[in-house]
XYZ file of C-alpha atoms in Angstrom:
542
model
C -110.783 88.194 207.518
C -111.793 91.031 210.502
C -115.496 91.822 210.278
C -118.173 93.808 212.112
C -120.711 92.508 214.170
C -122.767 94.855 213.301
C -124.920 93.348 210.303
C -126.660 89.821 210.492
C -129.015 88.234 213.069
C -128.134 89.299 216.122
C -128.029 85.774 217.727
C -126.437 83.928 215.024
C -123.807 86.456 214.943
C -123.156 86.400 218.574
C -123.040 82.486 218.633
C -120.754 82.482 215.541
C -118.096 84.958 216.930
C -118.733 82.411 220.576
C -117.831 79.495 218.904
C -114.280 80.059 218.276
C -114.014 81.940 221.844
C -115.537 78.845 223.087
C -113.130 76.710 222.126
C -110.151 78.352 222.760
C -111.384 79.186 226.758
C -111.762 74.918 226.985
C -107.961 75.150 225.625
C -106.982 77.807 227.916
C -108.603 75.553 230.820
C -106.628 72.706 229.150
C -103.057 74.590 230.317
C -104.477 73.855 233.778
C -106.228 70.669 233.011
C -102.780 68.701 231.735
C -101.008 70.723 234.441
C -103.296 69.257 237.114
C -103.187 65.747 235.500
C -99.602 65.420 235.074
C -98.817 66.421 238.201
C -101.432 64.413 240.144
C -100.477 61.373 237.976
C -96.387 61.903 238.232
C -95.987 63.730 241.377
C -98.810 63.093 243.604
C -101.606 64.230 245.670
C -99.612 66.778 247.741
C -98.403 68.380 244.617
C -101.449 68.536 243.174
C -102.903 70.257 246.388
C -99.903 72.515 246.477
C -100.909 73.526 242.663
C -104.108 74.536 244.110
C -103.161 76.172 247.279
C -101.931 78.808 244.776
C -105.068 79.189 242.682
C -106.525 82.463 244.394
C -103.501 84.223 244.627
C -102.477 83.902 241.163
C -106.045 84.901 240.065
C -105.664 87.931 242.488
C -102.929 89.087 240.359
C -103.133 87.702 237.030
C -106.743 87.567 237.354
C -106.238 91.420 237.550
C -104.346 91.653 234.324
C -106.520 89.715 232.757
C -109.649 91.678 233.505
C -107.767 94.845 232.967
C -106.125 94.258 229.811
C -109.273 92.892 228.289
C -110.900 96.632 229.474
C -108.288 98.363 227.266
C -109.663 96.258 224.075
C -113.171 98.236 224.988
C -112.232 101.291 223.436
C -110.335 99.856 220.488
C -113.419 97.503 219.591
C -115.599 100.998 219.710
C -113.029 103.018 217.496
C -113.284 99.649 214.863
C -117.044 99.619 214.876
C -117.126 103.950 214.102
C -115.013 102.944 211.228
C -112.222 105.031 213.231
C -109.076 103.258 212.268
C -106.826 106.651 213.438
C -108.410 106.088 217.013
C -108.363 102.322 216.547
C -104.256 102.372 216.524
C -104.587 104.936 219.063
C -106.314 102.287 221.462
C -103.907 99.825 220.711
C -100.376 101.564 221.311
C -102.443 103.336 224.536
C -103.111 99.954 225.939
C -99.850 97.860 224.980
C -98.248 100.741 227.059
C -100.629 100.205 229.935
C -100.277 96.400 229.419
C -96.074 96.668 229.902
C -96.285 98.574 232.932
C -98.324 96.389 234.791
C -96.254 93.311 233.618
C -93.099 94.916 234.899
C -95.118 95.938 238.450
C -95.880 91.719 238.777
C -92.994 90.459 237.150
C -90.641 92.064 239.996
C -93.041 93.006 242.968
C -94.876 89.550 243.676
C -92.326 86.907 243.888
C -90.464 88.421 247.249
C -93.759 88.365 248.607
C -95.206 85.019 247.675
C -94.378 82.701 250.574
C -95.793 85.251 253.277
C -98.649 85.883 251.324
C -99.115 81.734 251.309
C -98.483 81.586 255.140
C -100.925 83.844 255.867
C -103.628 82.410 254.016
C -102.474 79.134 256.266
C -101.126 76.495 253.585
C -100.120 73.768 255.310
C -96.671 73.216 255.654
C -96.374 70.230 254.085
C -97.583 71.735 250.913
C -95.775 75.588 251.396
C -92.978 75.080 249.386
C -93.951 73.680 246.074
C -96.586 76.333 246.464
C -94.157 79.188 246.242
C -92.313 77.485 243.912
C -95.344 77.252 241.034
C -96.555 80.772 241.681
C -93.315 82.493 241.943
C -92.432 80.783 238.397
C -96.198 81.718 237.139
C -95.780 85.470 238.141
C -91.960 85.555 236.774
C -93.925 84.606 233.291
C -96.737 87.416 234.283
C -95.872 89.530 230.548
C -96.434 86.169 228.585
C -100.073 85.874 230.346
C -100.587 89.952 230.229
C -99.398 90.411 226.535
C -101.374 87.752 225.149
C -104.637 88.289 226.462
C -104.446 91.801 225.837
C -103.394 90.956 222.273
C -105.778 88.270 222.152
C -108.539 90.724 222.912
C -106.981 93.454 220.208
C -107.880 90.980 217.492
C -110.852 89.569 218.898
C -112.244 93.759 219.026
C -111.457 93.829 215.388
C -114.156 90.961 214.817
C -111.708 88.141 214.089
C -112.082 85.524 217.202
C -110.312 82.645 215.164
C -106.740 83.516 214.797
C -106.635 83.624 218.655
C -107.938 80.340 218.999
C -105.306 78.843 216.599
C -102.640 80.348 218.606
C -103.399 79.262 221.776
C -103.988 75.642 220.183
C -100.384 75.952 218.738
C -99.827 77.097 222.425
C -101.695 74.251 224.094
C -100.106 71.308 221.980
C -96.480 73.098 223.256
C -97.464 73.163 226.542
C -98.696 69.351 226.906
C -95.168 68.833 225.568
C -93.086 70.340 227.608
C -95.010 69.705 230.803
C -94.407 65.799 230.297
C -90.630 66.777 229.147
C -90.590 69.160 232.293
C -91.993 67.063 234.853
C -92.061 63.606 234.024
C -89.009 63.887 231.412
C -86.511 66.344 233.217
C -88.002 65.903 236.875
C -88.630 69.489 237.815
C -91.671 69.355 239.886
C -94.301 72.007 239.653
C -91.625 74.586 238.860
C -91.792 72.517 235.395
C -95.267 72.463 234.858
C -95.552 76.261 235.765
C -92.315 76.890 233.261
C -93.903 74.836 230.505
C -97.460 77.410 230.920
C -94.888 80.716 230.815
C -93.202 79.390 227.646
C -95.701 78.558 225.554
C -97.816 81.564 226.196
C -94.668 83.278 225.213
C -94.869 81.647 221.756
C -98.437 82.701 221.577
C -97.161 86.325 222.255
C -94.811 86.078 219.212
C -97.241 84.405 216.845
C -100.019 87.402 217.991
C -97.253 90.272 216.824
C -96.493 87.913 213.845
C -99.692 87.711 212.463
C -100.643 91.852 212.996
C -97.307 92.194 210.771
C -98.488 90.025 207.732
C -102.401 90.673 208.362
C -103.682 93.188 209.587
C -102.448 96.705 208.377
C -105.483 98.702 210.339
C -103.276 97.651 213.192
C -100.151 99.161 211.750
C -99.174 101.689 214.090
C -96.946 104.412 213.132
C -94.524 106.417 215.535
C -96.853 109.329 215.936
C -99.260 106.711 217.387
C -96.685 105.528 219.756
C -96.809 108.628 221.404
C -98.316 108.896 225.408
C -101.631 111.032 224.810
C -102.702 111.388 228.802
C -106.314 111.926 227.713
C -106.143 108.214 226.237
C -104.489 106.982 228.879
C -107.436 108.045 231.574
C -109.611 106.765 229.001
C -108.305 103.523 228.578
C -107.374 103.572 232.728
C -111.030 104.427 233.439
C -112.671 101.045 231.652
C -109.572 98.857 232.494
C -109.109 99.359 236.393
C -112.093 98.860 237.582
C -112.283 95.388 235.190
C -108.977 94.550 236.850
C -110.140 95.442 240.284
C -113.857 93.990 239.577
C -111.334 90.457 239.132
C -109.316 90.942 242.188
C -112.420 91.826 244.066
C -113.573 88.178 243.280
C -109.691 87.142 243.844
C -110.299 88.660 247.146
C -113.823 85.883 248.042
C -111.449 83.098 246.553
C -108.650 84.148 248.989
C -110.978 83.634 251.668
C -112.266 80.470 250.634
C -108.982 79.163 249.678
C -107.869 80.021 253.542
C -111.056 78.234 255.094
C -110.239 75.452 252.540
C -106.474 74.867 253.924
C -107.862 74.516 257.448
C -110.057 71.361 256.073
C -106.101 69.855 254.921
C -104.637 68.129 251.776
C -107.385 65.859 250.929
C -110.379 68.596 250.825
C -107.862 70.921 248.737
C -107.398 68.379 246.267
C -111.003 68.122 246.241
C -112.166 71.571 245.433
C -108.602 71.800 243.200
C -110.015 68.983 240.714
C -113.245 70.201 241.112
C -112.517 73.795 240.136
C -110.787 72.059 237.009
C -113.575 70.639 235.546
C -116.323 73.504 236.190
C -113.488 75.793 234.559
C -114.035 73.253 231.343
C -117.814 73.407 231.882
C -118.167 77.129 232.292
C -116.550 77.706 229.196
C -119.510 78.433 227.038
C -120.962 80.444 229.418
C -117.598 82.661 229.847
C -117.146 82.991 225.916
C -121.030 83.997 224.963
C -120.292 86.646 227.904
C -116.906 87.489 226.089
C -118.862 87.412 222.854
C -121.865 89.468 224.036
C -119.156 92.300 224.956
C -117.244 93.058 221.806
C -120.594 92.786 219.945
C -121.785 95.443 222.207
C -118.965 97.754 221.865
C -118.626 97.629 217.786
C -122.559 98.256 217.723
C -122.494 100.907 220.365
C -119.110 102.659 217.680
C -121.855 102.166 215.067
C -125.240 103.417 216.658
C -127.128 100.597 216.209
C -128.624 100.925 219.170
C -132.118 98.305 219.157
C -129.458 95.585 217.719
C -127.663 95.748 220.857
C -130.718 95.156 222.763
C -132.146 92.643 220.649
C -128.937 90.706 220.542
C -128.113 91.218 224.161
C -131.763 89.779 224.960
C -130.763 86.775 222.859
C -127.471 86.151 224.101
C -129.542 85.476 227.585
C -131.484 82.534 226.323
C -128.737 81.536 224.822
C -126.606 81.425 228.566
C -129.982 79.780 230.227
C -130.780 77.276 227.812
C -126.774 76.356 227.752
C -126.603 76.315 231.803
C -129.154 73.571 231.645
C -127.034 71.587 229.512
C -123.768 71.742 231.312
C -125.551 71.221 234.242
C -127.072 67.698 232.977
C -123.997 66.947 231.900
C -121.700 67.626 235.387
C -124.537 65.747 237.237
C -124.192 61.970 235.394
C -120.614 62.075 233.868
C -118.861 64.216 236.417
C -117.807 61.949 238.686
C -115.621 60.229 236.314
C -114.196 63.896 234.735
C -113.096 63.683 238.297
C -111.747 60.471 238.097
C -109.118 61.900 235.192
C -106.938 63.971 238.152
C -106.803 61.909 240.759
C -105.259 58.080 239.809
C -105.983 55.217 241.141
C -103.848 56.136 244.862
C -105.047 54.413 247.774
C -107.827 56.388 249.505
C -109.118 58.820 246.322
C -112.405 57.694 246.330
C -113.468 60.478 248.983
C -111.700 63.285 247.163
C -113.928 61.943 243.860
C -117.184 62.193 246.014
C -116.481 65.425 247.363
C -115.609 66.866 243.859
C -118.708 65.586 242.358
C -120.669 67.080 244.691
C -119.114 70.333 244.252
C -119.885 69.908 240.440
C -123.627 68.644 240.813
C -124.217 72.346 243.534
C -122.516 74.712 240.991
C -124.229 72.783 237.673
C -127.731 73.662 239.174
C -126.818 77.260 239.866
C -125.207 77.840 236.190
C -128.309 79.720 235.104
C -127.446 82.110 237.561
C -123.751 82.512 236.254
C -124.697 82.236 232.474
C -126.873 85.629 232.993
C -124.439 87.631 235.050
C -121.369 86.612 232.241
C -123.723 88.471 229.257
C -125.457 91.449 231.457
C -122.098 92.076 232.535
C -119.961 91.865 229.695
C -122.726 94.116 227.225
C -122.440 97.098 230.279
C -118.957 97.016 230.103
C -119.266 96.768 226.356
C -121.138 100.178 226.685
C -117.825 101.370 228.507
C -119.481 101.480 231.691
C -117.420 99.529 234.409
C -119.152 101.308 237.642
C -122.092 98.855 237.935
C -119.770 95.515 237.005
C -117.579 96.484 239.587
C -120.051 96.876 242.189
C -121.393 93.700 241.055
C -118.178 91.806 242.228
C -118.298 93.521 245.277
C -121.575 91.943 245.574
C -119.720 88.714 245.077
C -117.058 89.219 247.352
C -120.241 89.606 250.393
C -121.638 86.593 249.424
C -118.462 84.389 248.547
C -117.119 85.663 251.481
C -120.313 84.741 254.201
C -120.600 81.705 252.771
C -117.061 80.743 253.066
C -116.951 81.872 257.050
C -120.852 81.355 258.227
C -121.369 77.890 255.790
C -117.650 76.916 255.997
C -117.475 76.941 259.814
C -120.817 75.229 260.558
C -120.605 72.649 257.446
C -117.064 72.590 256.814
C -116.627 71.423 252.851
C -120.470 70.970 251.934
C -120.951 74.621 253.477
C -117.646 76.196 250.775
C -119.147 74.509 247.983
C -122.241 76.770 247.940
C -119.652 79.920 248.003
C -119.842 80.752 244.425
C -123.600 79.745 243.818
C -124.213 82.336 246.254
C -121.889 85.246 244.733
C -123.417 84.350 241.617
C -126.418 84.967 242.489
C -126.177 87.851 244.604
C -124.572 89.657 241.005
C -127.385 88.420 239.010
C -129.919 90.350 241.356
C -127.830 93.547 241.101
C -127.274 93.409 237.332
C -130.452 92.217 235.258
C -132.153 95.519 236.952
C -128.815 98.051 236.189
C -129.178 96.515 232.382
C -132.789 96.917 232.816
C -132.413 100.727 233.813
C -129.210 100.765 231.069
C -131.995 100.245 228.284
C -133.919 103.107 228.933
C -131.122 105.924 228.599
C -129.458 104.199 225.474
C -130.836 106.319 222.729
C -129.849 109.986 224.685
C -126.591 108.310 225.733
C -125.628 107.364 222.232
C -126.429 111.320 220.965
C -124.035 112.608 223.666
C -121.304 110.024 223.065
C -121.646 110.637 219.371
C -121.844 114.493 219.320
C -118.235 113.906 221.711
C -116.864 112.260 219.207
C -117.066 114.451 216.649
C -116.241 117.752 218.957
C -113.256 116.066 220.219
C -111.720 113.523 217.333
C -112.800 114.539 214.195
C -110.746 112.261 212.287
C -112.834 112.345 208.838
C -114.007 109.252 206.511
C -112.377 105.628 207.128
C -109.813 104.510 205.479
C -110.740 101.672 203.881
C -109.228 98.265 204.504
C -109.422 95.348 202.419
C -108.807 93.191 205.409
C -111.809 94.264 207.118
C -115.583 92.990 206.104
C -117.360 96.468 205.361
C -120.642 97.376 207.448
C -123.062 97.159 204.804
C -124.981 99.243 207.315
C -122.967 102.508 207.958
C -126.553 103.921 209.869
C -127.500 104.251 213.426
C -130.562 102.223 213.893
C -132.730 102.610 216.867
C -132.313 106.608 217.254
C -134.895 108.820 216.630
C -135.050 111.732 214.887
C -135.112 114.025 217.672
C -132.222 112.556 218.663
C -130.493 113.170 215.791
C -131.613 116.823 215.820
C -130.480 117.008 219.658
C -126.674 115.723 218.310
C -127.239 118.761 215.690
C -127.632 121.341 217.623
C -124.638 120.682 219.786
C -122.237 120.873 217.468
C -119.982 123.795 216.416
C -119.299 126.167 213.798
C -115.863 125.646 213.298
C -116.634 121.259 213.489
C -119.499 121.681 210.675
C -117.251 123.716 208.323
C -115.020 120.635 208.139
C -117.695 119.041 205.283
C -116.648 122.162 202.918
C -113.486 121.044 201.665
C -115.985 117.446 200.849
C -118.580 119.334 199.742
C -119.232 118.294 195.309
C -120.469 121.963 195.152
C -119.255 125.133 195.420
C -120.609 126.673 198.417
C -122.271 125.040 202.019
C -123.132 127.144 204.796
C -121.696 126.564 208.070
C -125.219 125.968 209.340
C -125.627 123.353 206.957
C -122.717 121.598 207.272
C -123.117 121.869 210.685
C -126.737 119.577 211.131
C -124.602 117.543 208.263
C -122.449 116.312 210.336
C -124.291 115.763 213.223
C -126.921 113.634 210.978
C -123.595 111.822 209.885
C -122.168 111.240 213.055
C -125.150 109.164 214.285
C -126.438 107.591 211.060
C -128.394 108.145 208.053
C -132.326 108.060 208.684
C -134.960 106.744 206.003
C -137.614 108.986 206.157
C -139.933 107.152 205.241
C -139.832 105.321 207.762
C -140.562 108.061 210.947
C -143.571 109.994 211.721
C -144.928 112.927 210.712
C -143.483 114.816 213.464
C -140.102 113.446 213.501
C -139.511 114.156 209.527
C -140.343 117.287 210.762
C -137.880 117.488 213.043
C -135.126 116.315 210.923
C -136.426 118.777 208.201
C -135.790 121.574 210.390
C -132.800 120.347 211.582
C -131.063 119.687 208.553
């Protein structure tokens, strides 16, 4: 069942809706984990570097579409939590459009450039071709990865983070099989293990579009929703570009490492490859309560509930702190033999093992760091606010990017290694204090978003769904009463005298209807409950 996140203790609710994203991100990392493994174990060393020669230039792209597609599930998570099902489908046929597009722009226009794009970030010859050949196969698969994220995230807006998790399981048990088959089985190198990723997020795909059919008829769009509306489009554009380029901005610090790294040769990019695999499996938590913390934002920010999303945002922060101390613990006295997984028993491993547990043991003590900047970042963009995020990466891309040059050149691998602790931290400093300042505005922000609303998309009462939990709570909480007479007074004669044809009696005047349906676009107040002045306030407004 699809439910709000708008009723319930804030941290429970949060941590609930993580687990499921929790495990499915340690699944997601388990497409690279079993690609890494079977091709360290079957192929060698040198394919298993070549595997990770590719890693920032895939992220560049995909890590693009990923941060862009999951921007378009912003709005439609919003429209759910107003109860707005006509602007939910809206969101949903706006961003599959957006989605396709940018599929069909790295489906066809990063392959021809793949192998220059490796040569100039100086892969070493001896690993150059199976290089090209995994990423060119990975991007040719680029509307498997696009399509099910951004469905992924669709689902995951509408409250429900569980069906995802069983697809991508289904997904994950498919792609262990076919990348033995593939690569042990058929022979066919990396350009087997990257086929076996593309075809099973395929399935995924077709199990996502499945499962809207049969489920989930608020997500039945009609052919009037299929329509191009260009105001939705910039909407939808505005949140999900600067996610995507907020990605590639970080894409763009990897790059650099990643180029620093090849000078270092095969032995220090297996290193930081294997490394990299098991921090993506320890990180996991901290990504999904950041994933979490998002969507709970956006449906309460739909609803009004504006001191829930600071309550719950405030937990979700402990929540990332206490967990970064954990992982860390954990990395420091069994990561070593995590490490030990990837690389086989070959002749002359047992550097590459010390080099990626130090790597772990660095980043583990700077996860507090990370686990902070995942949930302040995720609840601004949850607001719909991607300006501050995206300056935020920049911030990364500074830091991950001195690091790589000053600490790289005078400390060689030890000197990388403190790259991302770095950019982590340098984001961190710039977000806690734009959340900080975020806080302060909510309450007037939420009047004007709410009195747009209604001026612009006045789309009447819900229609009811019995596939979705109802919010037991359909009022704002955390607005005041002047406030909610501020929302009044902006609205219009002609939008008020849209309550008549509700209205049980006979006759409403326009200037009632009009404070009405301001009061209703923001939430119902108890009176009791505000001072003297402010029922006087709503007294006169209403």
């Amino acid at each position: 069942m699809n439910k709000t996140l708008t009723a319930g203790i804030p941290w429970r609710v949060i941590l609930v809706f993580t687990i499921p994203l929790l495990i499915g991100n340690v699944v997601q990392q388990l497409y690279q984990v079993v690609d890494a493994i079977v091709v360290g174990q079957a192929i060698g060393v040198n394919a298993l570097a070549s595997v990770g020669a590719t890693g920032s230039f895939l992220f560049f792209l995909i890590g693009f579409a990923w941060g862009m597609t999951g921007g378009f599930a912003i709005p439609a998570a919003q429209a759910f939590g107003a109860g707005d099902y006509k602007a939910l489908r809206k969101s949903v046929t706006t961003g599959a459009w957006l989605t396709g597009a940018f599929s069909i722009l790295i489906t066809f226009g990063a392959p021809p450039v793949t192998r220059r794009v490796l040569e100039l970030m100086q892969t070493p010859p001896e690993l150059i071709d199976d290089a090209t050949t995994f990423a060119v196969v990975s991007f040719l698969g680029a509307v498997g990865t696009m399509f099910f994220n951004y469905l992924s995230a669709i689902i995951r807006a509408i409250g429900n983070s569980r069906t995802p998790l069983i697809f991508l399981i289904i997904a994950c048990v498919i792609n262990i099989g076919l990348v033995i088959l593939m690569v042990s089985g058929f022979g066919w190198g990396v350009a087997g293990a990257a086929l076996a990723t593309v075809v099973s997020q395929l399935i995924s795909v077709l199990l996502c579009l499945e499962y809207v059919r049969r489920s989930v008829p608020i997500l039945h769009v009609t052919r009037e929703d299929w329509k191009i509306d260009g105001t939705a489009m910039k909407e939808h554009l505005r949140i999900g570009l600067p996610m995507g380029f907020m990605a590639s901005i970080i894409a763009i610090g990897s790059l650099v490492v990643q180029i620093r790294l090849n000078t270092l040769g095969a032995e220090a990019i297996a290193a930081f490859t294997t490394a990299t695999r098991v921090d993506g499996m320890a990180v996991a938590f901290l990504g999904s309560l950041g994933l979490a913390t998002s969507t709970f934002v956006a449906q309460n920010w739909g609803a009004g509930k504006i001191d829930r999303i600071k309550t719950g945002v405030r937990q979700a922060i402990i929540m990332s702190v206490i967990g970064s101390f954990v992982l860390a613990a954990i990395l420091i006295t069994v990561g070593e033999w995590m490490v030990g997984l990837f690389v086989g028993s070959e002749a002359g491993v047992e550097n590459i093992i010390s080099m990626s547990h130090k790597y772990l043991v660095v980043n583990g003590l700077i996860y507090f760091a990370l686990g902070i900047l995942f949930v302040t970042r995720n609840a601004i963009q949850g607001l719909g606010r991607p300006l501050i995020p995206t300056i935020s990466g920049v911030a990364e891309l500074v830091m991950r990017v001195a690091a790589a040059i000053i600490l790289g050149g005078m400390f060689g691998f030890d000197g990388i290694i403190w790259s991302s602790p770095l950019a982590w931290i340098g984001a961190a400093v710039l977000l806690l204090p734009a959340w900080a300042k975020a806080l302060k505005t909510l309450d007037a922000d939420y009047v004007e978003y709410a009195a747009s609303r209604v001026a612009n998309e006045p789309t009447g009462a819900p229609v009811a769904d019995a596939n979705v939990e109802p919010n037991p709570v359909p009022a704002a909480q955390g607005v005041s009463a002047s406030a909610i007479a501020s929302a009044a007074a902006v609205m219009t004669d002609s939008e008020a005298l849209h309550m008549d044809a509700e209205a049980p009696d006979a006759a409403v005047s326009a200037e009632e209807a009009q404070s009405a349906e301001a009061v209703g676009a923001v939430g119902l107040v108890d009176l009791s409950e505000l001072t003297e002045g402010e029922r006087e306030t709503v007294s006169t407004s209403v």
